[in-house]
CSV table of C-alpha atoms in Angstrom, one decimal:
chain,number,residue,atom,x,y,z
A,19,MET,CA,-43.1,69.0,47.9
A,20,SER,CA,-45.4,70.3,50.5
A,21,ALA,CA,-43.8,72.9,52.8
A,22,LYS,CA,-45.8,71.5,55.7
A,23,LEU,CA,-45.3,67.8,55.2
A,24,GLY,CA,-41.9,67.5,53.6
A,25,TYR,CA,-40.4,65.3,50.9
A,26,PRO,CA,-42.7,62.3,50.1
A,27,ILE,CA,-41.7,58.7,50.0
A,28,ILE,CA,-44.4,56.5,48.4
A,29,LEU,CA,-44.4,52.8,49.3
A,30,THR,CA,-46.6,50.5,47.1
A,31,HIS,CA,-47.9,47.1,48.4
A,32,LEU,CA,-48.7,45.0,45.3
A,33,GLY,CA,-51.6,42.6,45.2
A,34,ARG,CA,-55.3,42.4,45.6
A,35,ARG,CA,-55.0,43.6,49.3
A,36,GLY,CA,-52.4,46.2,48.4
A,37,GLY,CA,-52.3,49.9,48.2
A,38,THR,CA,-50.0,52.8,48.8
A,39,GLN,CA,-48.6,54.6,51.8
A,40,THR,CA,-47.0,58.0,51.8
A,41,PHE,CA,-44.3,59.1,54.3
A,42,TYR,CA,-42.5,62.3,54.4
A,43,ALA,CA,-38.8,63.2,55.1
A,44,SER,CA,-37.7,66.5,56.4
A,45,SER,CA,-35.2,67.1,53.6
A,46,TYR,CA,-34.1,65.8,50.2
A,47,ALA,CA,-31.0,64.3,51.7
A,48,GLU,CA,-33.0,62.4,54.4
A,49,ARG,CA,-35.4,61.1,51.7
A,50,ARG,CA,-32.5,59.9,49.6
A,51,GLU,CA,-31.0,58.1,52.6
A,52,TRP,CA,-34.3,56.4,53.4
A,53,VAL,CA,-34.9,55.3,49.8
A,54,ASP,CA,-31.3,53.9,49.5
A,55,ASN,CA,-31.7,51.9,52.7
A,56,ILE,CA,-35.1,50.6,51.8
A,57,LEU,CA,-33.8,49.4,48.4
A,58,LYS,CA,-30.8,47.9,50.0
A,59,GLN,CA,-32.9,45.8,52.5
A,60,ARG,CA,-35.2,44.8,49.7
A,61,ASP,CA,-32.3,43.5,47.6
A,62,ILE,CA,-30.9,41.6,50.7
A,63,LYS,CA,-34.3,39.9,51.3
A,64,THR,CA,-34.8,39.1,47.6
A,65,LYS,CA,-31.4,37.4,47.4
A,66,GLN,CA,-32.1,35.4,50.6
A,67,ASN,CA,-35.4,34.1,49.3
A,68,MET,CA,-34.4,33.6,45.6
A,69,LYS,CA,-35.7,30.3,44.2
A,70,PHE,CA,-35.9,31.5,40.5
A,71,ALA,CA,-33.9,34.0,38.6
A,72,LEU,CA,-34.7,36.0,35.5
A,73,SER,CA,-32.3,36.2,32.5
A,74,PRO,CA,-32.8,37.7,29.0
A,75,LEU,CA,-34.2,35.2,26.4
A,76,THR,CA,-33.4,37.5,23.4
A,77,ASP,CA,-31.7,40.8,22.8
A,78,LEU,CA,-34.6,41.8,20.6
A,79,THR,CA,-37.1,44.3,21.9
A,80,PHE,CA,-40.6,44.8,20.7
A,81,PRO,CA,-42.8,48.0,20.6
A,82,LEU,CA,-46.2,47.7,22.3
A,83,ASN,CA,-48.0,47.6,18.9
A,84,ASN,CA,-46.2,44.3,18.2
A,85,LYS,CA,-47.4,42.3,21.2
A,86,VAL,CA,-45.4,39.1,22.1
A,87,ASN,CA,-47.9,36.3,22.9
A,88,THR,CA,-46.4,32.9,23.0
A,89,SER,CA,-43.2,30.8,23.0
A,90,VAL,CA,-42.0,27.2,22.8
A,91,THR,CA,-38.7,25.4,23.0
A,92,PHE,CA,-37.6,22.5,20.8
A,93,ASP,CA,-34.6,20.5,19.6
A,94,HIS,CA,-34.0,19.2,23.1
A,95,ASN,CA,-34.5,22.6,24.6
A,96,ARG,CA,-31.7,24.1,22.5
A,97,ARG,CA,-33.9,26.3,20.4
A,98,VAL,CA,-36.7,28.7,21.0
A,99,ALA,CA,-39.5,30.1,18.9
A,100,PHE,CA,-41.9,32.8,19.9
A,101,GLY,CA,-44.9,34.4,18.3
A,102,THR,CA,-45.9,38.1,18.1
A,103,ASP,CA,-48.7,40.1,16.4
A,104,GLN,CA,-46.3,40.6,13.5
A,105,GLY,CA,-44.7,37.2,13.0
A,106,ILE,CA,-42.6,34.4,14.4
A,107,TYR,CA,-39.0,34.5,15.6
A,108,VAL,CA,-36.5,31.7,16.3
A,109,GLY,CA,-33.1,31.4,17.9
A,110,LEU,CA,-30.8,29.5,20.3
A,111,ASN,CA,-32.0,29.1,23.9
A,112,ASN,CA,-28.7,30.3,25.4
A,113,ASN,CA,-27.7,32.9,22.8
A,114,PRO,CA,-29.9,36.1,23.1
A,115,SER,CA,-28.3,37.6,20.0
A,116,SER,CA,-29.2,34.7,17.7
A,117,PHE,CA,-32.9,35.4,17.1
A,118,GLU,CA,-34.3,36.3,13.7
A,119,LYS,CA,-37.7,36.6,12.2
A,120,LEU,CA,-39.0,33.7,10.1
A,121,PRO,CA,-40.2,34.4,6.5
A,122,LEU,CA,-43.7,33.1,7.4
A,123,THR,CA,-46.7,35.3,6.5
A,124,HIS,CA,-48.6,35.2,9.8
A,125,GLU,CA,-50.0,38.0,11.9
A,126,ARG,CA,-51.6,38.0,15.3
A,127,VAL,CA,-49.8,34.8,16.3
A,128,THR,CA,-51.5,34.0,19.6
A,129,GLN,CA,-50.2,30.4,20.2
A,130,ILE,CA,-47.5,28.0,18.9
A,131,ASP,CA,-46.6,24.5,19.8
A,132,ILE,CA,-44.4,21.7,18.5
A,133,LEU,CA,-44.7,17.9,18.3
A,134,GLU,CA,-41.1,17.0,17.6
A,135,GLU,CA,-41.7,13.3,17.4
A,136,TYR,CA,-44.2,13.9,14.6
A,137,ASN,CA,-42.3,16.7,12.9
A,138,ILE,CA,-45.2,19.1,13.3
A,139,PHE,CA,-45.1,22.8,14.1
A,140,PHE,CA,-48.5,24.4,15.0
A,141,VAL,CA,-49.4,28.1,14.6
A,142,LEU,CA,-52.6,29.7,15.7
A,143,SER,CA,-52.9,33.1,14.0
A,144,ASP,CA,-54.7,35.6,11.8
A,145,LYS,CA,-57.9,37.5,12.2
A,146,ASP,CA,-60.0,34.3,11.7
A,147,ARG,CA,-57.9,32.5,14.4
A,148,ASN,CA,-56.8,29.7,12.0
A,149,LEU,CA,-54.8,26.8,13.3
A,150,TYR,CA,-52.0,25.8,10.8
A,151,ALA,CA,-49.7,22.8,10.8
A,152,TYR,CA,-46.2,23.0,9.3
A,153,THR,CA,-43.4,20.5,9.1
A,154,LEU,CA,-40.4,21.4,11.2
A,155,GLU,CA,-38.5,22.8,8.2
A,156,ALA,CA,-40.6,26.0,8.8
A,157,LEU,CA,-38.5,26.6,11.8
A,158,ASN,CA,-35.3,26.6,9.8
A,159,PRO,CA,-34.7,30.2,8.6
A,160,THR,CA,-33.0,29.0,5.4
A,161,LEU,CA,-35.8,26.7,4.4
A,162,ALA,CA,-38.9,28.5,5.8
A,163,THR,CA,-39.6,30.4,2.6
A,164,GLY,CA,-40.6,27.2,0.9
A,165,ALA,CA,-42.7,25.9,3.8
A,166,ARG,CA,-46.4,25.4,3.1
A,167,PRO,CA,-48.9,25.3,5.9
A,168,ARG,CA,-51.9,23.1,6.1
A,169,LYS,CA,-55.0,24.7,7.7
A,170,VAL,CA,-56.3,22.4,10.4
A,171,HIS,CA,-59.3,24.4,11.8
A,172,SER,CA,-60.7,27.9,11.7
A,173,HIS,CA,-62.2,30.1,14.5
A,174,VAL,CA,-60.1,28.4,17.2
A,175,THR,CA,-60.1,30.0,20.6
A,176,PHE,CA,-57.0,28.1,21.7
A,177,PHE,CA,-55.5,24.6,21.3
A,178,LYS,CA,-53.8,22.0,23.4
A,179,ALA,CA,-51.6,19.0,22.6
A,180,GLY,CA,-51.0,16.0,24.9
A,181,ALA,CA,-51.2,12.3,25.5
A,182,CYS,CA,-54.5,10.6,26.5
A,183,LEU,CA,-55.5,6.9,26.3
A,184,ASN,CA,-52.2,6.0,24.6
A,185,ARG,CA,-53.0,8.5,21.9
A,186,VAL,CA,-51.4,11.9,21.1
A,187,LEU,CA,-54.2,14.4,20.7
A,188,VAL,CA,-54.3,17.9,19.3
A,189,CYS,CA,-57.4,19.5,20.7
A,190,SER,CA,-58.8,22.6,19.0
A,191,VAL,CA,-61.2,24.6,21.2
A,192,ARG,CA,-63.9,26.8,19.7
A,193,SER,CA,-65.6,28.5,22.6
A,194,SER,CA,-68.5,31.0,22.9
A,195,GLN,CA,-70.3,32.4,25.9
A,196,ILE,CA,-72.7,29.5,25.9
A,197,THR,CA,-71.1,26.5,24.2
A,198,THR,CA,-67.7,24.9,23.4
A,199,ILE,CA,-66.8,22.4,20.8
A,200,ILE,CA,-63.5,20.6,21.1
A,201,LYS,CA,-62.2,19.0,17.9
A,202,SER,CA,-59.4,16.4,18.6
A,203,ASP,CA,-57.0,15.2,15.9
A,204,GLU,CA,-54.3,12.6,15.9
A,205,PRO,CA,-50.9,13.2,14.3
A,206,ILE,CA,-49.9,10.7,11.7
A,207,SER,CA,-47.5,8.0,12.9
A,208,PRO,CA,-43.8,8.6,12.0
A,209,ASN,CA,-43.9,5.2,10.3
A,210,HIS,CA,-45.6,6.9,7.4
A,211,VAL,CA,-43.0,9.6,6.9
A,212,ARG,CA,-39.6,10.1,5.3
A,213,ARG,CA,-36.5,11.7,6.7
A,214,ASN,CA,-35.8,15.4,6.4
A,215,LYS,CA,-32.1,16.1,6.0
A,216,SER,CA,-32.3,19.7,7.3
A,217,PHE,CA,-33.3,18.7,10.8
A,218,GLY,CA,-32.6,14.9,10.7
A,219,ARG,CA,-36.3,14.3,11.3
A,220,PHE,CA,-39.2,13.4,9.2
A,221,LEU,CA,-41.7,14.7,6.6
A,222,PRO,CA,-45.0,13.3,5.4
A,223,ARG,CA,-44.6,11.0,2.4
A,224,GLY,CA,-46.3,12.3,-0.8
A,225,SER,CA,-49.7,13.9,-0.1
A,226,HIS,CA,-50.3,12.3,3.2
A,227,GLU,CA,-52.1,14.4,5.8
A,228,ILE,CA,-50.2,15.0,9.0
A,229,LEU,CA,-53.4,14.9,11.2
A,230,ARG,CA,-56.5,12.8,11.1
A,231,PRO,CA,-59.7,13.5,13.0
A,232,TYR,CA,-60.4,11.6,16.2
A,233,LYS,CA,-63.4,12.9,18.1
A,234,GLU,CA,-65.5,16.0,18.9
A,235,PHE,CA,-66.6,16.9,22.4
A,236,TYR,CA,-69.4,19.3,23.3
A,237,ILE,CA,-69.3,21.4,26.5
A,238,PRO,CA,-72.5,23.4,27.3
A,239,SER,CA,-70.5,26.3,28.6
A,240,GLU,CA,-67.8,28.8,27.8
A,241,THR,CA,-64.4,27.1,28.2
A,242,THR,CA,-61.2,29.0,29.2
A,243,SER,CA,-58.7,26.2,29.7
A,244,LEU,CA,-58.1,22.5,28.7
A,245,HIS,CA,-55.9,20.0,30.5
A,246,ILE,CA,-55.0,16.6,29.0
A,247,PHE,CA,-54.3,13.7,31.4
A,248,LYS,CA,-53.6,10.1,30.9
A,249,THR,CA,-57.2,8.9,30.9
A,250,LEU,CA,-59.3,12.0,30.8
A,251,LEU,CA,-59.7,15.6,29.7
A,252,ILE,CA,-60.4,18.4,32.2
A,253,VAL,CA,-61.8,21.8,31.1
A,254,GLY,CA,-62.0,25.0,33.1
A,255,CYS,CA,-65.4,26.7,32.5
A,256,LEU,CA,-67.7,29.1,34.1
A,257,LYS,CA,-69.1,26.4,36.4
A,258,GLY,CA,-65.6,25.4,37.5
A,259,PHE,CA,-63.5,22.4,36.5
A,260,GLU,CA,-65.3,19.6,34.6
A,261,PHE,CA,-63.8,16.3,33.3
A,262,VAL,CA,-64.6,14.9,29.9
A,263,ASP,CA,-64.6,11.1,29.3
A,264,PRO,CA,-62.7,10.7,26.0
A,265,VAL,CA,-64.5,7.4,25.4
A,266,SER,CA,-68.1,8.3,26.1
A,267,SER,CA,-67.7,12.0,25.6
A,268,LYS,CA,-69.8,12.6,28.8
A,269,THR,CA,-68.9,15.5,31.0
A,270,GLN,CA,-69.2,15.7,34.8
A,271,GLU,CA,-68.3,18.2,37.5
A,272,LEU,CA,-64.8,17.5,38.9
A,273,LEU,CA,-65.7,18.5,42.5
A,274,ASP,CA,-67.7,15.9,44.4
A,275,PRO,CA,-71.2,17.6,44.9
A,276,LYS,CA,-71.6,15.6,48.1
A,277,ASP,CA,-68.5,17.0,49.7
A,278,GLU,CA,-69.7,20.0,51.8
A,279,SER,CA,-66.2,21.0,52.7
A,280,LEU,CA,-65.9,22.3,49.1
A,281,ASN,CA,-68.8,24.8,49.5
A,282,PHE,CA,-66.2,27.6,50.1
A,283,VAL,CA,-65.4,27.5,46.4
A,284,ARG,CA,-68.9,26.6,45.1
A,285,LYS,CA,-70.5,29.6,46.8
A,286,ARG,CA,-67.9,32.0,45.5
A,287,GLU,CA,-69.1,34.2,42.6
A,288,ASN,CA,-67.0,34.9,39.5
A,289,VAL,CA,-64.1,32.7,40.7
A,290,ARG,CA,-62.2,31.6,37.6
A,291,PRO,CA,-60.6,28.2,37.2
A,292,ILE,CA,-57.3,28.5,35.4
A,293,ALA,CA,-55.0,25.5,35.8
A,294,ILE,CA,-55.0,22.0,37.3
A,295,TYR,CA,-52.0,19.8,38.1
A,296,LYS,CA,-51.5,16.2,39.2
A,297,VAL,CA,-48.9,16.1,41.9
A,298,GLN,CA,-46.6,13.3,43.1
A,299,ASP,CA,-49.0,11.6,45.5
A,300,GLY,CA,-51.9,11.5,43.0
A,301,ASP,CA,-53.8,14.5,44.3
A,302,PHE,CA,-54.8,17.3,42.0
A,303,LEU,CA,-53.8,20.9,42.7
A,304,LEU,CA,-56.6,23.2,41.5
A,305,CYS,CA,-55.6,26.8,40.8
A,306,TYR,CA,-58.2,29.5,40.5
A,307,ASP,CA,-57.7,33.3,40.1
A,308,GLU,CA,-58.3,33.8,43.8
A,309,LEU,CA,-57.2,30.6,45.5
A,310,ALA,CA,-55.7,27.1,45.2
A,311,PHE,CA,-56.5,23.8,47.0
A,312,TYR,CA,-56.2,20.1,46.6
A,313,VAL,CA,-58.7,17.4,45.7
A,314,ASN,CA,-58.2,13.6,45.4
A,315,LYS,CA,-59.0,11.5,42.3
A,316,ASN,CA,-62.7,11.3,43.4
A,317,GLY,CA,-63.0,15.1,43.5
A,318,GLN,CA,-63.1,15.2,47.3
A,319,ARG,CA,-61.2,17.8,49.4
A,320,ALA,CA,-57.7,16.6,50.2
A,321,ARG,CA,-55.3,18.2,52.7
A,322,SER,CA,-58.3,19.9,54.4
A,323,HIS,CA,-56.2,22.5,56.1
A,324,TRP,CA,-54.2,23.4,53.0
A,325,ILE,CA,-55.2,26.4,51.0
A,326,ILE,CA,-53.6,29.3,49.2
A,327,HIS,CA,-55.2,32.7,48.9
A,328,TRP,CA,-53.2,34.5,46.2
A,329,GLU,CA,-51.6,37.8,47.0
A,330,GLY,CA,-52.4,39.0,43.4
A,331,GLU,CA,-54.9,38.1,40.7
A,332,PRO,CA,-53.0,35.4,38.6
A,333,THR,CA,-53.8,35.0,34.9
A,334,SER,CA,-51.6,31.9,34.4
A,335,PHE,CA,-49.6,29.3,36.4
A,336,ALA,CA,-46.5,27.1,36.0
A,337,LEU,CA,-45.8,24.1,38.2
A,338,CYS,CA,-42.0,23.5,38.6
A,339,TYR,CA,-42.1,21.1,41.5
A,340,PRO,CA,-42.0,21.8,44.4
A,341,TYR,CA,-43.0,25.3,43.4
A,342,ILE,CA,-46.1,26.8,41.8
A,343,LEU,CA,-45.5,30.1,40.0
A,344,ALA,CA,-48.5,32.5,39.7
A,345,PHE,CA,-48.2,35.1,37.0
A,346,ASN,CA,-49.8,38.4,37.8
A,347,PRO,CA,-49.7,41.5,35.6
A,348,SER,CA,-47.2,43.2,37.8
A,349,PHE,CA,-45.4,40.4,39.7
A,350,ILE,CA,-44.8,36.7,39.9
A,351,GLU,CA,-45.8,35.0,43.1
A,352,ILE,CA,-43.9,31.8,43.9
A,353,ARG,CA,-45.1,29.3,46.5
A,354,HIS,CA,-44.2,25.9,47.8
A,355,VAL,CA,-46.8,23.3,46.8
A,356,GLU,CA,-46.5,21.2,49.9
A,357,THR,CA,-46.6,24.0,52.5
A,358,GLY,CA,-48.3,26.8,50.6
A,359,GLN,CA,-45.7,29.2,51.9
A,360,LEU,CA,-44.9,32.3,49.9
A,361,GLU,CA,-41.2,31.8,48.9
A,362,GLN,CA,-40.5,34.6,46.5
A,363,VAL,CA,-42.0,37.6,44.7
A,364,ILE,CA,-40.5,38.8,41.4
A,365,ILE,CA,-41.6,42.4,40.6
A,366,THR,CA,-42.1,42.6,36.8
A,367,GLY,CA,-44.1,45.6,35.9
A,368,ASN,CA,-46.5,45.0,33.0
A,369,SER,CA,-46.0,41.4,32.2
A,370,ALA,CA,-47.5,38.1,31.0
A,371,SER,CA,-46.3,34.5,30.7
A,372,LEU,CA,-45.4,33.1,27.3
A,373,SER,CA,-44.6,29.5,28.1
A,374,THR,CA,-45.4,27.7,31.4
A,375,ASP,CA,-43.7,24.4,30.6
A,376,PRO,CA,-41.5,23.6,33.6
A,377,SER,CA,-38.5,23.1,31.4
A,378,SER,CA,-38.9,26.5,29.7
A,379,ILE,CA,-40.7,29.1,31.6
A,380,HIS,CA,-40.8,32.4,29.6
A,381,CYS,CA,-42.4,35.8,30.2
A,382,VAL,CA,-42.6,39.2,28.6
A,383,MET,CA,-42.3,42.5,30.4
A,384,ALA,CA,-42.9,46.1,29.5
A,385,PRO,CA,-42.4,48.1,32.8
A,386,SER,CA,-44.1,51.2,31.4
A,387,LEU,CA,-46.1,52.4,28.4
A,388,THR,CA,-43.1,54.1,27.0
A,389,GLU,CA,-40.7,51.1,27.2
A,390,PRO,CA,-40.5,48.2,24.7
A,391,GLN,CA,-41.3,44.6,25.5
A,392,ARG,CA,-38.5,42.4,26.6
A,393,LEU,CA,-38.4,38.6,26.9
A,394,TYR,CA,-37.1,36.7,29.8
A,395,LYS,CA,-36.7,33.1,31.0
A,396,LEU,CA,-37.0,31.9,34.6
A,397,THR,CA,-34.6,29.3,35.8
A,398,ARG,CA,-34.2,27.5,39.2
A,399,VAL,CA,-31.5,28.9,41.4
A,400,THR,CA,-29.2,26.1,42.5
A,401,SER,CA,-28.7,26.0,46.3
A,402,LYS,CA,-25.1,26.4,47.4
């Protein structure tokens, strides 16, 4: 305390335009009263604007040297698996005390995904960033010891699974600062598999492979994201969003170069494309780390007066219509996709998203460097 100034009250405004303001109370009791009333008003405002609520995903906590990186739900959203630097854990979605570590020998698990209809569990892990494929028995703790992975690709930056041209594709992205190679594979049809009694699903028959190569795509740039749509692939790279024709393998800038109304994003330096979503009227919502706006199917500006300038610096997004959730390291910014209005801010501390699937939005938080990581799920608040 400064004898001249009094007892300090420090207010922090989060976000890229944020900062701190320091006020002073004349006594400790006065400061306590101010702080109590500020927190009370913040809680009232938070409850009034609540669209999403946080609840614990698991009772397990993780030290900072065992970073939690990814999660996925399966079995009709009843079960959850998540990957860390020291292994994979599985449990029941609505039972935080049910989680246990699987006896699979993987470290640095950076991404996992599941194709339930094909009985495949994917793991991206290890120093060489190998992509492995398991059958779903690997997610059963009593059977996982005997599960044998099949290496799909090595040196994979990230991967993405989705449906395109009536095919299910698993795209493995290997990206450097100047080039990207995307290897796409198709899972083997369930018609060629036999039933697995442990999960009531299927296993490959005999020595059948569970994936077969489809196509390779070349992008002359570093790629940071991949989005799979019904008839095309869209990548986020240093030049912005580009679409890839899965038939001809040709690439083209997504934004119409003749549309001068898009110069506001073209002339921006170091703006990073992160996510793209097709919304109900057929427009595309483009989310960058600084802003978001709409284009139509021809790459021309749509809703010309609509734009979001993010309060923070998002690293990932989740679309849970009609809301877009922007994950920042210290808070989650929630906006309405039709109005662009800021609807809610969830203060998280040091955090990151684990799953951005609208049916299972998960995040990890470690409010300080001395506290362990905790996992949470975000669920829609039902209006009364």
